[in-house]
Amino acid sequence: MKYPIELGKKMSDPIAVSSPPPTGESREYYPSLYLEWDDDYELPASGKMLVCFKKRSQTDRTDSDGDVRQTVELDITSIEDVKADKEDKTDKRGDMIDKYRDEVMDKD
């Protein structure tokens, strides 16, 4: 297998979608990963994440045309690293000020 694996699919690809796209759009859709925890881990709106996982289950289906579809459930056991995209527009002005203040304080 060659990495990274791009997961986006076109809306025209034959797969069930939870909600149809607005008319005239040919957006891509992606598999979802749902994370839940008891604290705010301040994840950026987008970026790169390195995780450790354990495969919970795998299902392989072959349709009448011979096309194979694989579904895998993963338990994400830990988040090893998170890097925000260069322009994370979710930072609020106050958060940015706090970030820069912390950087200045660390230099002293």
Tab-separated table of N, CA and C in Angstrom:
chain	number	residue	atom	x	y	z
A	1	MET	N	0.849	-1.182	0.000
A	1	MET	CA	0.000	0.000	0.000
A	1	MET	C	0.886	1.233	0.000
A	2	LYS	N	0.521	2.220	-0.769
A	2	LYS	CA	1.277	3.463	-0.867
A	2	LYS	C	0.591	4.538	-0.021
A	3	TYR	N	1.371	5.256	0.794
A	3	TYR	CA	0.823	6.283	1.675
A	3	TYR	C	1.296	7.659	1.252
A	4	PRO	N	0.552	8.703	1.486
A	4	PRO	CA	-0.745	8.714	2.166
A	4	PRO	C	-1.861	8.203	1.265
A	5	ILE	N	-2.900	7.694	1.877
A	5	ILE	CA	-4.087	7.227	1.156
A	5	ILE	C	-5.079	8.385	1.139
A	6	GLU	N	-5.416	8.877	-0.037
A	6	GLU	CA	-6.411	9.935	-0.157
A	6	GLU	C	-7.798	9.301	-0.022
A	7	LEU	N	-8.612	9.803	0.880
A	7	LEU	CA	-9.889	9.173	1.194
A	7	LEU	C	-11.093	9.841	0.536
A	8	GLY	N	-10.929	10.993	-0.080
A	8	GLY	CA	-12.057	11.700	-0.683
A	8	GLY	C	-12.655	10.926	-1.838
A	9	LYS	N	-13.961	10.942	-1.926
A	9	LYS	CA	-14.698	10.316	-3.028
A	9	LYS	C	-15.588	11.376	-3.655
A	10	LYS	N	-15.784	11.285	-4.949
A	10	LYS	CA	-16.695	12.201	-5.642
A	10	LYS	C	-18.131	11.827	-5.306
A	11	MET	N	-18.998	12.807	-5.304
A	11	MET	CA	-20.410	12.544	-5.007
A	11	MET	C	-21.007	11.613	-6.058
A	12	SER	N	-20.414	11.540	-7.238
A	12	SER	CA	-20.938	10.669	-8.290
A	12	SER	C	-20.531	9.210	-8.084
A	13	ASP	N	-19.556	8.947	-7.181
A	13	ASP	CA	-19.140	7.569	-6.909
A	13	ASP	C	-20.272	6.806	-6.241
A	14	PRO	N	-20.428	5.519	-6.555
A	14	PRO	CA	-21.536	4.740	-5.995
A	14	PRO	C	-21.275	4.322	-4.551
A	15	ILE	N	-21.740	5.134	-3.607
A	15	ILE	CA	-21.664	4.804	-2.183
A	15	ILE	C	-22.766	5.587	-1.480
A	16	ALA	N	-23.254	5.038	-0.404
A	16	ALA	CA	-24.323	5.719	0.338
A	16	ALA	C	-23.775	6.983	0.986
A	17	VAL	N	-24.510	8.069	0.869
A	17	VAL	CA	-24.130	9.343	1.467
A	17	VAL	C	-25.218	9.744	2.440
A	18	SER	N	-24.822	10.270	3.596
A	18	SER	CA	-25.808	10.604	4.623
A	18	SER	C	-26.750	11.713	4.187
A	19	SER	N	-26.268	12.688	3.427
A	19	SER	CA	-27.154	13.723	2.917
A	19	SER	C	-26.685	14.123	1.522
A	20	PRO	N	-27.631	14.361	0.631
A	20	PRO	CA	-27.246	14.692	-0.744
A	20	PRO	C	-26.591	16.071	-0.810
A	21	PRO	N	-25.689	16.272	-1.785
A	21	PRO	CA	-25.049	17.581	-1.908
A	21	PRO	C	-26.024	18.594	-2.466
A	22	PRO	N	-25.772	19.881	-2.223
A	22	PRO	CA	-26.619	20.899	-2.857
A	22	PRO	C	-26.540	20.749	-4.373
A	23	THR	N	-27.629	21.060	-5.054
A	23	THR	CA	-27.678	20.872	-6.508
A	23	THR	C	-26.572	21.634	-7.215
A	24	GLY	N	-26.029	20.993	-8.230
A	24	GLY	CA	-25.004	21.630	-9.033
A	24	GLY	C	-23.600	21.488	-8.464
A	25	GLU	N	-23.459	20.960	-7.265
A	25	GLU	CA	-22.125	20.814	-6.679
A	25	GLU	C	-21.621	19.396	-6.856
A	26	SER	N	-20.331	19.270	-7.102
A	26	SER	CA	-19.727	17.939	-7.216
A	26	SER	C	-18.641	17.813	-6.146
A	27	ARG	N	-18.992	18.119	-4.929
A	27	ARG	CA	-18.031	18.081	-3.825
A	27	ARG	C	-17.577	16.658	-3.547
A	28	GLU	N	-16.458	16.570	-2.837
A	28	GLU	CA	-15.993	15.272	-2.376
A	28	GLU	C	-16.544	15.036	-0.976
A	29	TYR	N	-16.630	13.786	-0.608
A	29	TYR	CA	-17.010	13.452	0.754
A	29	TYR	C	-15.973	12.488	1.297
A	30	TYR	N	-15.917	12.388	2.616
A	30	TYR	CA	-14.876	11.616	3.278
A	30	TYR	C	-15.480	10.704	4.335
A	31	PRO	N	-14.788	9.609	4.655
A	31	PRO	CA	-15.239	8.797	5.781
A	31	PRO	C	-15.151	9.629	7.064
A	32	SER	N	-15.959	9.330	8.056
A	32	SER	CA	-15.925	10.104	9.293
A	32	SER	C	-15.201	9.370	10.401
A	33	LEU	N	-14.671	10.147	11.300
A	33	LEU	CA	-14.058	9.637	12.510
A	33	LEU	C	-14.634	10.452	13.646
A	34	TYR	N	-15.286	9.804	14.572
A	34	TYR	CA	-15.939	10.479	15.686
A	34	TYR	C	-15.077	10.301	16.928
A	35	LEU	N	-14.684	11.400	17.558
A	35	LEU	CA	-13.882	11.350	18.776
A	35	LEU	C	-14.663	12.003	19.901
A	36	GLU	N	-14.579	11.414	21.069
A	36	GLU	CA	-15.274	11.981	22.240
A	36	GLU	C	-14.360	11.865	23.445
A	37	TRP	N	-14.237	12.944	24.189
A	37	TRP	CA	-13.436	12.935	25.406
A	37	TRP	C	-13.994	13.935	26.385
A	38	ASP	N	-13.412	13.979	27.574
A	38	ASP	CA	-13.972	14.776	28.662
A	38	ASP	C	-13.337	16.150	28.821
A	39	ASP	N	-12.481	16.562	27.902
A	39	ASP	CA	-11.800	17.838	28.052
A	39	ASP	C	-11.654	18.483	26.683
A	40	ASP	N	-11.326	19.759	26.643
A	40	ASP	CA	-11.104	20.462	25.388
A	40	ASP	C	-9.652	20.286	24.984
A	41	TYR	N	-9.418	19.530	23.912
A	41	TYR	CA	-8.056	19.292	23.458
A	41	TYR	C	-7.630	20.275	22.378
A	42	GLU	N	-8.453	21.280	22.107
A	42	GLU	CA	-8.130	22.385	21.218
A	42	GLU	C	-7.620	21.936	19.850
A	43	LEU	N	-8.348	21.016	19.241
A	43	LEU	CA	-7.973	20.576	17.902
A	43	LEU	C	-8.246	21.705	16.912
A	44	PRO	N	-7.334	21.924	15.954
A	44	PRO	CA	-7.571	22.955	14.934
A	44	PRO	C	-8.680	22.509	13.982
A	45	ALA	N	-9.161	23.436	13.186
A	45	ALA	CA	-10.220	23.110	12.224
A	45	ALA	C	-9.729	22.149	11.156
A	46	SER	N	-8.446	22.227	10.818
A	46	SER	CA	-7.864	21.278	9.868
A	46	SER	C	-6.370	21.187	10.128
A	47	GLY	N	-5.810	20.078	9.744
A	47	GLY	CA	-4.387	19.874	9.958
A	47	GLY	C	-4.024	18.425	9.723
A	48	LYS	N	-2.947	17.998	10.353
A	48	LYS	CA	-2.495	16.617	10.241
A	48	LYS	C	-2.452	16.015	11.625
A	49	MET	N	-2.861	14.758	11.720
A	49	MET	CA	-2.907	14.070	12.990
A	49	MET	C	-2.271	12.698	12.831
A	50	LEU	N	-1.407	12.361	13.764
A	50	LEU	CA	-0.817	11.034	13.810
A	50	LEU	C	-1.508	10.291	14.944
A	51	VAL	N	-2.128	9.157	14.624
A	51	VAL	CA	-2.866	8.399	15.636
A	51	VAL	C	-2.378	6.962	15.694
A	52	CYS	N	-2.605	6.333	16.818
A	52	CYS	CA	-2.442	4.892	16.946
A	52	CYS	C	-3.844	4.306	16.976
A	53	PHE	N	-4.020	3.156	16.359
A	53	PHE	CA	-5.351	2.563	16.291
A	53	PHE	C	-5.263	1.061	16.426
A	54	LYS	N	-6.433	0.476	16.693
A	54	LYS	CA	-6.596	-0.969	16.710
A	54	LYS	C	-7.840	-1.260	15.881
A	55	LYS	N	-7.737	-2.190	14.954
A	55	LYS	CA	-8.880	-2.526	14.113
A	55	LYS	C	-9.916	-3.276	14.950
A	56	ARG	N	-11.138	-2.729	15.006
A	56	ARG	CA	-12.227	-3.359	15.743
A	56	ARG	C	-12.935	-4.392	14.885
A	57	SER	N	-13.216	-4.031	13.636
A	57	SER	CA	-13.894	-4.974	12.739
A	57	SER	C	-13.617	-4.599	11.290
A	58	GLN	N	-13.825	-5.579	10.408
A	58	GLN	CA	-13.656	-5.365	8.976
A	58	GLN	C	-14.701	-6.197	8.251
A	59	THR	N	-15.346	-5.581	7.268
A	59	THR	CA	-16.331	-6.270	6.446
A	59	THR	C	-15.991	-6.033	4.984
A	60	ASP	N	-15.907	-7.113	4.218
A	60	ASP	CA	-15.673	-7.028	2.776
A	60	ASP	C	-16.934	-7.499	2.067
A	61	ARG	N	-17.416	-6.676	1.115
A	61	ARG	CA	-18.616	-7.033	0.359
A	61	ARG	C	-18.308	-6.983	-1.129
A	62	THR	N	-18.794	-7.969	-1.863
A	62	THR	CA	-18.653	-7.995	-3.315
A	62	THR	C	-20.049	-7.915	-3.914
A	63	ASP	N	-20.279	-6.895	-4.778
A	63	ASP	CA	-21.608	-6.772	-5.383
A	63	ASP	C	-21.708	-7.639	-6.643
A	64	SER	N	-22.840	-7.595	-7.288
A	64	SER	CA	-23.085	-8.463	-8.447
A	64	SER	C	-22.167	-8.143	-9.630
A	65	ASP	N	-21.606	-6.933	-9.662
A	65	ASP	CA	-20.659	-6.563	-10.727
A	65	ASP	C	-19.231	-6.967	-10.388
A	66	GLY	N	-19.018	-7.540	-9.217
A	66	GLY	CA	-17.680	-7.939	-8.805
A	66	GLY	C	-16.884	-6.847	-8.105
A	67	ASP	N	-17.508	-5.681	-7.897
A	67	ASP	CA	-16.828	-4.592	-7.196
A	67	ASP	C	-16.792	-4.894	-5.704
A	68	VAL	N	-15.616	-4.693	-5.105
A	68	VAL	CA	-15.442	-4.972	-3.678
A	68	VAL	C	-15.493	-3.673	-2.894
A	69	ARG	N	-16.216	-3.675	-1.809
A	69	ARG	CA	-16.308	-2.532	-0.897
A	69	ARG	C	-15.878	-3.017	0.466
A	70	GLN	N	-14.961	-2.309	1.106
A	70	GLN	CA	-14.480	-2.706	2.429
A	70	GLN	C	-14.885	-1.645	3.457
A	71	THR	N	-15.389	-2.099	4.581
A	71	THR	CA	-15.727	-1.229	5.698
A	71	THR	C	-14.899	-1.665	6.895
A	72	VAL	N	-14.256	-0.691	7.549
A	72	VAL	CA	-13.405	-0.994	8.693
A	72	VAL	C	-13.778	-0.074	9.844
A	73	GLU	N	-13.908	-0.632	11.041
A	73	GLU	CA	-14.096	0.163	12.253
A	73	GLU	C	-12.793	0.156	13.018
A	74	LEU	N	-12.334	1.348	13.420
A	74	LEU	CA	-11.080	1.462	14.147
A	74	LEU	C	-11.321	2.036	15.533
A	75	ASP	N	-10.617	1.515	16.510
A	75	ASP	CA	-10.541	2.156	17.819
A	75	ASP	C	-9.283	3.011	17.786
A	76	ILE	N	-9.419	4.311	17.940
A	76	ILE	CA	-8.264	5.204	17.998
A	76	ILE	C	-7.763	5.148	19.436
A	77	THR	N	-6.591	4.557	19.641
A	77	THR	CA	-6.104	4.327	21.006
A	77	THR	C	-5.329	5.520	21.560
A	78	SER	N	-4.733	6.331	20.683
A	78	SER	CA	-4.077	7.552	21.154
A	78	SER	C	-3.837	8.497	19.992
A	79	ILE	N	-3.764	9.789	20.318
A	79	ILE	CA	-3.383	10.808	19.354
A	79	ILE	C	-1.933	11.142	19.672
A	80	GLU	N	-1.035	10.852	18.735
A	80	GLU	CA	0.395	11.024	18.976
A	80	GLU	C	0.872	12.444	18.676
A	81	ASP	N	0.276	13.096	17.674
A	81	ASP	CA	0.720	14.431	17.307
A	81	ASP	C	-0.366	15.105	16.486
A	82	VAL	N	-0.486	16.434	16.617
A	82	VAL	CA	-1.422	17.217	15.822
A	82	VAL	C	-0.689	18.464	15.360
A	83	LYS	N	-0.781	18.752	14.072
A	83	LYS	CA	-0.208	19.975	13.524
A	83	LYS	C	-1.288	20.680	12.732
A	84	ALA	N	-1.546	21.934	13.088
A	84	ALA	CA	-2.552	22.719	12.382
A	84	ALA	C	-2.037	23.097	11.008
A	85	ASP	N	-2.962	23.230	10.063
A	85	ASP	CA	-2.590	23.772	8.766
A	85	ASP	C	-2.018	25.167	8.988
A	86	LYS	N	-1.202	25.646	8.060
A	86	LYS	CA	-0.535	26.940	8.236
A	86	LYS	C	-1.511	28.064	8.513
A	87	GLU	N	-2.652	28.055	7.869
A	87	GLU	CA	-3.649	29.097	8.098
A	87	GLU	C	-4.862	28.481	8.758
A	88	ASP	N	-4.818	28.371	10.076
A	88	ASP	CA	-5.973	27.864	10.812
A	88	ASP	C	-6.844	29.059	11.169
A	89	LYS	N	-7.897	29.246	10.409
A	89	LYS	CA	-8.742	30.428	10.572
A	89	LYS	C	-9.711	30.313	11.738
A	90	THR	N	-9.647	29.225	12.507
A	90	THR	CA	-10.560	29.082	13.628
A	90	THR	C	-10.057	29.802	14.869
A	91	ASP	N	-8.757	30.179	14.888
A	91	ASP	CA	-8.225	30.889	16.054
A	91	ASP	C	-8.949	32.208	16.217
A	92	LYS	N	-9.400	32.470	17.411
A	92	LYS	CA	-10.017	33.749	17.704
A	92	LYS	C	-8.910	34.725	18.053
A	93	ARG	N	-9.168	35.988	17.904
A	93	ARG	CA	-8.150	37.002	18.163
A	93	ARG	C	-7.575	36.859	19.569
A	94	GLY	N	-8.409	36.640	20.560
A	94	GLY	CA	-7.933	36.476	21.941
A	94	GLY	C	-7.044	35.264	22.089
A	95	ASP	N	-7.383	34.168	21.401
A	95	ASP	CA	-6.555	32.966	21.449
A	95	ASP	C	-5.184	33.234	20.844
A	96	MET	N	-5.161	34.006	19.754
A	96	MET	CA	-3.894	34.321	19.109
A	96	MET	C	-3.029	35.187	20.020
A	97	ILE	N	-3.639	36.157	20.688
A	97	ILE	CA	-2.894	37.012	21.617
A	97	ILE	C	-2.308	36.163	22.738
A	98	ASP	N	-3.096	35.246	23.290
A	98	ASP	CA	-2.603	34.363	24.342
A	98	ASP	C	-1.440	33.515	23.842
A	99	LYS	N	-1.546	33.027	22.628
A	99	LYS	CA	-0.499	32.185	22.047
A	99	LYS	C	0.808	32.968	21.927
A	100	TYR	N	0.721	34.196	21.392
A	100	TYR	CA	1.923	35.005	21.232
A	100	TYR	C	2.490	35.430	22.582
A	101	ARG	N	1.627	35.718	23.550
A	101	ARG	CA	2.082	36.053	24.895
A	101	ARG	C	2.868	34.887	25.479
A	102	ASP	N	2.326	33.672	25.335
A	102	ASP	CA	3.002	32.483	25.850
A	102	ASP	C	4.362	32.288	25.178
A	103	GLU	N	4.437	32.553	23.865
A	103	GLU	CA	5.705	32.416	23.169
A	103	GLU	C	6.732	33.404	23.691
A	104	VAL	N	6.301	34.648	23.938
A	104	VAL	CA	7.200	35.679	24.462
A	104	VAL	C	7.657	35.307	25.872
A	105	MET	N	6.730	34.821	26.709
A	105	MET	CA	7.059	34.462	28.081
A	105	MET	C	8.053	33.296	28.107
A	106	ASP	N	7.948	32.365	27.166
A	106	ASP	CA	8.860	31.223	27.107
A	106	ASP	C	10.274	31.657	26.745
A	107	LYS	N	10.418	32.786	26.027
A	107	LYS	CA	11.741	33.249	25.613
A	107	LYS	C	12.514	33.878	26.777
A	108	ASP	N	11.809	34.326	27.814
A	108	ASP	CA	12.486	34.983	28.960
A	108	ASP	C	13.228	34.017	29.817
